[in-house]
Coordinates of C-alpha atoms in Angstrom, one line a residue:
M22 CA 14.8 82.1 -19.9
A23 CA 13.9 82.2 -16.2
A24 CA 16.9 82.5 -13.9
N25 CA 15.5 79.8 -11.6
R26 CA 14.9 77.2 -14.3
F27 CA 15.3 73.6 -13.1
R28 CA 15.1 70.0 -14.2
L29 CA 12.8 67.1 -13.5
G30 CA 13.6 63.4 -13.1
W31 CA 11.4 60.4 -12.3
F32 CA 12.5 57.7 -9.8
G33 CA 11.0 54.6 -11.4
N34 CA 10.5 51.3 -9.7
L35 CA 10.1 48.4 -12.2
T36 CA 7.6 46.7 -9.9
A37 CA 3.9 46.0 -10.1
P38 CA 1.9 49.3 -10.5
Q39 CA -0.9 50.3 -8.2
W40 CA -3.2 47.3 -7.9
R41 CA -5.6 48.0 -5.0
D42 CA -7.4 51.1 -6.2
G43 CA -9.9 49.3 -8.4
W44 CA -8.7 51.2 -11.5
S45 CA -5.5 49.3 -12.5
D46 CA -6.3 45.6 -12.8
R47 CA -5.0 45.2 -16.3
D48 CA -1.7 47.0 -15.6
A49 CA -1.2 44.9 -12.4
R50 CA -1.4 41.7 -14.6
T51 CA 0.5 42.9 -17.7
W52 CA 3.1 45.4 -16.4
S53 CA 6.0 43.0 -16.8
D54 CA 5.9 43.2 -20.6
G55 CA 7.2 46.8 -20.1
R56 CA 4.5 48.6 -22.1
F57 CA 3.2 50.2 -18.9
Y58 CA 6.6 51.9 -18.5
V59 CA 6.7 52.8 -22.2
D60 CA 3.5 54.8 -21.8
M61 CA 4.9 56.4 -18.7
V62 CA 8.2 57.5 -20.2
R63 CA 6.5 58.9 -23.3
D64 CA 4.2 61.0 -21.0
M65 CA 7.3 62.3 -19.2
E66 CA 9.2 63.3 -22.3
R67 CA 6.2 65.3 -23.6
A68 CA 5.8 66.9 -20.2
G69 CA 9.4 68.2 -20.0
F70 CA 11.2 65.6 -17.9
D71 CA 15.0 65.3 -18.3
F72 CA 15.2 61.7 -17.4
M73 CA 13.6 58.6 -15.9
M74 CA 15.8 56.7 -13.5
L75 CA 15.2 52.9 -13.0
E76 CA 15.9 51.8 -9.5
D77 CA 17.0 48.3 -8.7
S78 CA 17.6 45.7 -6.0
L79 CA 18.7 42.1 -6.2
M80 CA 16.8 40.2 -3.6
V81 CA 13.4 39.4 -2.1
P82 CA 13.8 41.0 1.4
D83 CA 12.9 39.0 4.4
I84 CA 14.7 41.0 7.2
Y85 CA 11.6 42.3 8.9
A86 CA 10.4 39.6 11.3
G87 CA 12.5 37.1 9.4
T88 CA 9.9 36.6 6.6
A89 CA 9.1 37.9 3.1
E90 CA 5.4 38.1 4.0
L91 CA 5.0 41.9 4.1
E92 CA 7.4 42.4 1.2
L93 CA 5.3 40.1 -1.1
K94 CA 2.0 41.2 0.4
H95 CA 2.7 44.8 -0.8
A96 CA 4.8 43.8 -3.9
F97 CA 7.3 46.4 -2.6
Y98 CA 10.7 45.2 -3.9
A99 CA 9.5 42.1 -5.7
P100 CA 8.6 41.1 -8.3
K101 CA 10.9 43.5 -10.2
L102 CA 12.4 43.7 -13.7
D103 CA 16.1 44.1 -14.4
P104 CA 16.5 47.7 -15.5
V105 CA 19.4 47.3 -17.8
P106 CA 17.6 45.5 -20.7
V107 CA 14.5 47.7 -20.1
V108 CA 16.6 50.8 -21.1
S109 CA 16.6 49.7 -24.7
M110 CA 12.8 49.4 -24.8
L111 CA 12.1 52.8 -23.3
A112 CA 14.7 54.5 -25.4
Y113 CA 13.3 53.0 -28.6
A114 CA 9.9 54.4 -27.7
T115 CA 11.2 58.0 -27.2
E116 CA 13.5 60.5 -28.9
H117 CA 15.2 62.8 -26.3
I118 CA 14.6 61.9 -22.7
G119 CA 17.5 60.3 -20.7
I120 CA 17.1 56.8 -19.3
V121 CA 19.2 55.9 -16.2
A122 CA 19.6 52.3 -15.1
T123 CA 20.9 51.2 -11.7
A124 CA 23.7 48.6 -11.5
S125 CA 25.9 47.6 -8.5
T126 CA 29.7 47.9 -8.4
T127 CA 29.6 45.2 -5.7
F128 CA 28.1 42.5 -8.0
Y129 CA 28.8 43.4 -11.6
P130 CA 32.3 42.6 -13.1
P131 CA 33.7 46.0 -14.5
Y132 CA 34.2 44.7 -18.0
L133 CA 30.6 43.3 -18.3
L134 CA 29.1 46.6 -17.0
A135 CA 31.3 48.8 -19.2
R136 CA 30.4 46.8 -22.3
A137 CA 26.7 46.7 -21.4
F138 CA 26.5 50.5 -20.9
A139 CA 28.6 51.3 -24.0
T140 CA 26.2 49.2 -25.9
L141 CA 23.2 51.0 -24.4
D142 CA 24.9 54.3 -25.2
H143 CA 24.9 53.3 -28.9
V144 CA 21.4 51.9 -29.1
T145 CA 19.9 54.9 -27.1
R146 CA 21.8 57.3 -29.4
G147 CA 23.6 58.8 -26.4
R148 CA 20.8 58.9 -23.8
V149 CA 21.8 56.3 -21.2
G150 CA 22.9 57.0 -17.6
W151 CA 24.3 54.6 -15.0
N152 CA 23.1 55.0 -11.4
V153 CA 26.1 53.7 -9.5
V154 CA 25.3 51.8 -6.3
T155 CA 27.4 49.8 -3.9
S156 CA 24.4 47.8 -2.6
S157 CA 23.3 47.6 1.0
E158 CA 21.7 44.2 1.5
D159 CA 23.3 41.0 2.7
R160 CA 20.4 39.1 1.2
A161 CA 21.6 40.4 -2.2
A162 CA 25.1 39.4 -1.4
Q163 CA 23.9 35.9 -0.7
N164 CA 22.7 35.7 -4.3
F165 CA 26.3 36.3 -5.5
G166 CA 28.2 33.7 -3.4
M167 CA 28.8 36.0 -0.4
D168 CA 27.6 35.5 3.1
V169 CA 27.6 39.2 3.9
L170 CA 28.4 42.4 2.2
P171 CA 31.8 44.0 2.6
E172 CA 31.8 46.8 5.2
H173 CA 30.4 50.2 4.1
D174 CA 33.7 52.0 3.5
A175 CA 35.2 48.9 1.8
R176 CA 32.3 48.9 -0.7
Y177 CA 33.2 52.5 -1.6
E178 CA 36.9 51.5 -2.0
I179 CA 35.8 48.8 -4.4
A180 CA 33.5 51.2 -6.2
E181 CA 36.4 53.7 -6.6
E182 CA 38.6 51.1 -8.3
F183 CA 35.6 49.9 -10.3
M184 CA 35.1 53.5 -11.7
E185 CA 38.8 53.6 -12.6
V186 CA 38.5 50.4 -14.5
T187 CA 35.4 51.2 -16.4
G188 CA 36.8 54.7 -17.2
K189 CA 39.9 53.0 -18.8
L190 CA 37.7 50.6 -20.7
W191 CA 35.6 53.4 -22.2
Q192 CA 38.8 55.1 -23.3
S193 CA 40.5 52.0 -24.7
W194 CA 39.4 53.0 -28.2
E195 CA 40.8 56.3 -29.4
P196 CA 38.2 58.6 -30.9
D197 CA 39.5 58.1 -34.5
A198 CA 40.0 54.3 -34.2
I199 CA 37.3 53.5 -36.7
V200 CA 38.6 54.5 -40.1
I201 CA 36.4 52.6 -42.6
D202 CA 39.2 52.8 -45.1
R203 CA 37.9 51.0 -48.2
E204 CA 41.1 51.5 -50.2
R205 CA 43.4 49.8 -47.6
G206 CA 40.6 47.5 -46.4
Y207 CA 40.7 48.6 -42.8
F208 CA 37.5 49.0 -40.7
A209 CA 39.4 49.9 -37.5
D210 CA 43.0 50.9 -36.8
H211 CA 44.5 48.3 -34.4
T212 CA 47.1 50.9 -33.2
K213 CA 44.3 52.9 -31.7
V214 CA 42.6 50.1 -29.7
N215 CA 44.6 49.5 -26.6
P216 CA 44.6 47.0 -23.7
I217 CA 44.3 48.7 -20.3
D218 CA 46.3 46.0 -18.4
H219 CA 44.7 47.0 -15.1
R220 CA 45.9 45.2 -12.0
G221 CA 44.6 46.6 -8.7
K222 CA 43.6 45.5 -5.3
H223 CA 40.2 44.3 -6.3
F224 CA 40.2 43.9 -10.1
A225 CA 42.4 42.6 -12.9
V226 CA 41.2 43.5 -16.4
R227 CA 43.2 43.3 -19.6
G228 CA 41.0 45.1 -22.0
P229 CA 40.4 46.6 -24.5
M230 CA 36.7 46.7 -24.6
N231 CA 35.3 45.0 -27.7
V232 CA 32.7 47.7 -28.4
H233 CA 33.8 51.2 -29.4
P234 CA 32.5 54.1 -27.2
G235 CA 29.0 55.5 -27.8
P236 CA 28.0 59.0 -28.6
Q237 CA 28.6 60.2 -25.0
G238 CA 31.9 58.4 -24.6
K239 CA 30.6 57.1 -21.3
P240 CA 27.1 57.0 -19.7
V241 CA 25.9 59.9 -17.5
I242 CA 26.9 58.9 -14.0
C243 CA 24.3 59.2 -11.3
Q244 CA 24.9 58.6 -7.6
A245 CA 23.1 58.9 -4.2
G246 CA 25.8 59.4 -1.6
S247 CA 24.7 60.6 1.8
S248 CA 27.6 59.4 4.1
P249 CA 30.9 61.4 4.1
R250 CA 32.5 58.6 2.0
G251 CA 29.5 58.5 -0.3
R252 CA 29.5 62.2 -0.8
D253 CA 33.2 62.2 -1.7
F254 CA 32.6 59.4 -4.2
A255 CA 29.7 61.3 -5.8
A256 CA 31.6 64.6 -5.9
A257 CA 34.5 62.9 -7.7
N258 CA 32.6 60.9 -10.2
A259 CA 28.9 61.9 -10.7
D260 CA 27.2 64.0 -13.3
M261 CA 24.0 64.0 -11.2
L262 CA 22.9 63.1 -7.7
L263 CA 19.7 62.1 -6.1
C264 CA 19.3 62.9 -2.4
I265 CA 16.8 63.2 0.4
P266 CA 18.0 65.8 2.9
N267 CA 15.4 67.1 5.2
G268 CA 13.8 70.5 4.5
L269 CA 15.1 73.6 2.7
E270 CA 18.0 74.1 5.0
G271 CA 19.1 70.5 4.6
M272 CA 18.7 70.7 0.8
K273 CA 20.8 73.9 0.6
A274 CA 23.5 72.5 2.9
Y275 CA 23.7 69.2 0.9
R276 CA 24.0 70.9 -2.4
D277 CA 26.6 73.4 -1.1
D278 CA 28.6 70.6 0.4
I279 CA 28.6 68.5 -2.8
R280 CA 29.7 71.5 -4.8
A281 CA 32.5 72.3 -2.3
R282 CA 33.7 68.6 -2.5
A283 CA 33.6 68.7 -6.3
E284 CA 36.0 71.8 -6.3
K285 CA 38.3 69.9 -3.9
F286 CA 38.5 67.2 -6.6
G287 CA 39.4 69.7 -9.2
R288 CA 35.9 69.7 -10.9
D289 CA 33.6 72.5 -12.0
P290 CA 30.7 72.2 -9.5
D291 CA 28.3 73.2 -12.3
E292 CA 29.0 69.8 -13.9
I293 CA 27.1 68.1 -11.1
K294 CA 23.3 68.5 -10.9
V295 CA 21.6 67.7 -7.6
F296 CA 18.1 66.3 -7.6
F297 CA 16.0 66.4 -4.5
V298 CA 13.5 63.5 -4.1
V299 CA 9.9 64.6 -3.6
A300 CA 6.4 62.9 -3.8
P301 CA 3.9 65.7 -4.6
V302 CA 0.3 65.2 -3.7
I303 CA -1.7 67.0 -6.4
G304 CA -5.4 68.0 -6.5
R305 CA -7.4 70.3 -8.6
T306 CA -7.6 72.5 -5.5
D307 CA -5.6 72.8 -2.3
E308 CA -8.5 71.3 -0.4
E309 CA -8.7 68.3 -2.7
A310 CA -4.9 67.7 -2.3
Q311 CA -5.1 68.1 1.5
A312 CA -7.9 65.5 1.6
K313 CA -5.8 63.1 -0.4
N314 CA -2.9 63.6 1.9
E315 CA -5.1 63.1 5.0
A316 CA -6.4 59.8 3.5
F317 CA -2.8 58.6 3.0
L318 CA -2.0 59.4 6.7
A319 CA -5.2 57.8 7.8
A320 CA -4.0 54.4 6.4
E321 CA -1.6 54.2 9.3
Q322 CA -1.1 50.4 9.5
E323 CA -0.5 50.0 5.8
N324 CA 1.9 53.0 5.7
F325 CA 3.7 51.6 8.7
E326 CA 4.1 48.2 7.0
H327 CA 5.4 49.8 3.9
Q328 CA 8.0 51.8 5.8
M329 CA 9.1 48.8 7.9
V330 CA 9.7 46.8 4.7
H331 CA 11.6 49.7 3.2
F332 CA 13.8 50.4 6.2
A333 CA 14.5 46.7 6.8
A334 CA 15.5 46.1 3.2
T335 CA 17.8 49.1 2.8
M336 CA 19.1 49.4 6.3
E337 CA 19.4 45.6 7.0
I338 CA 17.8 46.3 10.4
D339 CA 14.9 44.1 11.7
F340 CA 12.6 46.8 13.2
S341 CA 10.2 44.1 14.4
V342 CA 12.5 43.5 17.5
F343 CA 11.9 47.1 18.6
D344 CA 8.9 48.4 20.6
P345 CA 7.0 50.4 17.9
D346 CA 5.7 52.8 20.6
L347 CA 9.3 53.9 21.5
P348 CA 11.9 55.8 19.4
I349 CA 14.6 54.1 17.5
P350 CA 17.2 53.0 20.1
D351 CA 20.4 55.2 20.1
D352 CA 22.7 52.2 19.8
V353 CA 21.3 50.9 16.5
T354 CA 23.8 51.0 13.6
T355 CA 23.8 49.7 10.0
N356 CA 26.2 48.4 7.4
G357 CA 23.6 49.5 4.8
H358 CA 22.8 53.1 3.8
Q359 CA 24.5 54.9 6.7
G360 CA 24.0 58.5 5.6
Q361 CA 20.4 57.8 4.8
F362 CA 19.8 56.1 8.1
A363 CA 21.2 59.2 9.9
L364 CA 18.7 61.4 7.9
W365 CA 15.8 59.1 8.7
K366 CA 16.6 59.1 12.4
E367 CA 16.7 62.9 12.2
A368 CA 13.4 63.0 10.4
F369 CA 11.9 60.7 13.1
G370 CA 12.8 63.4 15.6
G371 CA 12.7 61.1 18.6
R372 CA 9.1 60.2 18.0
P373 CA 7.9 56.6 18.5
I374 CA 8.7 54.3 15.5
R375 CA 5.0 53.6 14.6
E376 CA 4.0 57.3 14.7
A377 CA 6.9 58.6 12.7
A378 CA 7.0 55.8 10.1
S379 CA 3.3 55.7 9.4
K380 CA 3.2 59.5 8.7
M381 CA 6.5 59.6 6.8
R382 CA 7.0 60.1 3.0
V383 CA 10.4 59.5 1.6
Q384 CA 11.0 63.1 0.4
S385 CA 13.0 66.2 1.0
M386 CA 10.1 68.6 1.4
E387 CA 6.3 68.3 1.5
L388 CA 4.5 69.3 -1.7
V389 CA 0.7 69.2 -1.2
G390 CA -1.7 71.4 -3.1
S391 CA -3.0 72.4 -6.5
P392 CA -0.6 72.7 -9.5
V393 CA -0.3 76.4 -8.8
T394 CA 0.5 75.9 -5.1
V395 CA 3.0 73.1 -5.7
A396 CA 4.6 75.1 -8.5
D397 CA 5.0 78.1 -6.1
K398 CA 6.7 75.9 -3.5
M399 CA 9.0 74.3 -6.0
E400 CA 10.0 77.7 -7.5
E401 CA 10.7 79.1 -4.0
A402 CA 12.7 76.1 -3.0
M403 CA 15.0 76.3 -6.1
D404 CA 15.4 80.0 -5.6
Y405 CA 16.6 79.4 -2.0
V406 CA 18.6 76.2 -2.6
G407 CA 20.2 77.4 -5.8
G408 CA 19.2 74.4 -8.1
D409 CA 19.3 72.0 -9.7
G410 CA 16.1 70.0 -9.9
F411 CA 13.6 67.5 -8.4
M412 CA 13.2 63.8 -8.7
F413 CA 9.6 62.6 -8.4
L414 CA 8.9 59.4 -6.5
S415 CA 5.8 57.3 -7.0
Q416 CA 5.6 54.0 -5.2
P417 CA 3.8 52.1 -6.5
P418 CA 3.5 53.8 -9.9
S419 CA 0.1 54.4 -11.5
R420 CA -1.3 56.0 -14.6
S421 CA -3.5 58.3 -12.5
Y422 CA -0.6 59.7 -10.5
T423 CA 1.6 60.1 -13.6
A424 CA -1.2 62.1 -15.3
L425 CA -1.5 64.4 -12.2
I426 CA 2.1 65.3 -12.6
T427 CA 2.5 65.4 -16.4
E428 CA -0.9 66.8 -17.3
G429 CA -1.5 68.9 -14.1
L430 CA 1.7 70.1 -12.5
C431 CA 4.1 70.2 -15.5
P432 CA 1.9 72.5 -17.7
E433 CA 1.9 75.0 -14.8
L434 CA 5.7 74.7 -14.4
S435 CA 6.1 75.1 -18.2
R436 CA 3.9 78.2 -18.3
R437 CA 6.3 79.8 -15.8
G438 CA 9.3 78.9 -17.9
L439 CA 10.6 76.8 -15.0
I440 CA 11.2 73.5 -16.9
R441 CA 12.6 72.6 -20.3
Q442 CA 10.4 73.4 -23.3
G443 CA 12.4 71.0 -25.6
F444 CA 15.8 69.3 -26.0
S445 CA 18.4 71.4 -27.7
H446 CA 21.2 68.8 -27.8
R447 CA 21.6 65.3 -29.0
T448 CA 22.9 63.5 -25.9
F449 CA 21.7 63.2 -22.3
R450 CA 24.8 64.7 -20.8
E451 CA 24.7 67.8 -23.1
N452 CA 21.0 68.4 -22.3
L453 CA 21.7 67.9 -18.5
R454 CA 24.3 70.7 -18.7
A455 CA 22.4 73.0 -21.0
F456 CA 21.3 75.2 -18.2

C-alpha cells in the first residue's frame, strides 16, 4: 500500500446537467427522473470513489440585481432535486460507495431529520452520510416563515444543540433492544427504548425515535466550516470535511488547524478526513487540457455571470451594486458563509471584480493536464499536505466530464496505488477510516 494513499469524493449538484454543448439534449430534458445520477454514481463506484455528496439549497436566488434572471438563465441553483429521497435511489443502484445528503439544521426539526437519516442508514445498508449545513440565505429563510436568518454565530449555536438532540435520538434504542423472542412474544424490549426528554434553549424533544439505529448507529457526518466558529463545530462533530483553502500552504494550514481543534475536543484527529475541492481540467495531453482551460477563461462574460450568481446566493451580497472594474470594497460584510467570503477575497487578491471572478474556479488548487500530469500534482499535494483526499466539483455535471475523471484520471491514480482498489468494510464510516 502506498504511504500517500488518498480518497476521492464527488460534489454533486442535483441540477440540470450540461445542456449547451450540443451533446446532452436528452439528459437536459430527463435528468429529474434521477437516472442520469444513477449512471454517474455507478461510474464513480467502479472508478474508486469513496462517496458522492449531494449539495442542496432551498430557494431560487434573486439577490443579484434583484432578479432571478441570471440564476434561471444558467440553471445554476434551480431547478434542483431534494437530495434526501435521492439517496435511496443511488444506494439501491450501487453496493459500496457512500452517499452523502445535505440537510440544514436551521430548517429541519431534529426529530424529523434523525428519523429520516436513520431510515436511510437502514435502506442504504450503512452507507449514508449527512452534510450538516446551517444555511446562509435569507431567501431560504423566507420559505420557512422567517424574514431573515439568525446571525452567523447564532446559527452555529442552534446547530450545536441540534447535533446534541439528534445524537440522543440515535442512541435512544440500546444496541440489544430488538430481541425477537418468539417464546415470550416480544419483538423489542421496552426497557431498552428510552425517551430523551431534551429541553434546551432552541429545542424540546421527548423521544425516543420510532426507528431503531441503522448499521452505522448514526450517519457519517460531513461539514464545511471555514470561519473559526465553523471550524470548531466541524472539529467537534464531523467525520469528514470539505473545504476550499487557497493553494498548498492554505490546504496544509487548514488540515493542521482542524486536527489541532479535534484534539482540543478530545478526539483522535485521524477520525476526521479533510477533502479539498478541486475541478480538474483533463485532456489526453497537457496541450489539449491547456486549450480547454483557455477556452473556459475566454468565455469571460458567462463565467462572470456564473460567479456573480454563486457569490450572491451564498454570500447574500448583491454584487451588481459594485463597480465590476474595481476590487471588492473593504467594508463589505456578510451574514452568509463568512469564512468562505474571506477566502474568496483573498483569492481575488485586490483585483477588479470582473477580472478576478471571470477567471476563477472554485477550487483549492489548479489541476490542468493529462491524467499523468494531474496525478503527479495530486500525489505531490497529498505528500505535502499530509492527506486526506480530494472532492471533485463539476458544475454543471456532464457525462463527458465524468468519463474524463473516471475513465481517464482514476485509472492512472489506481495504477499508482493512490486510491482504493475496493471496499474492505461494510459501512461508509468503516471504509472512510480504513486508511
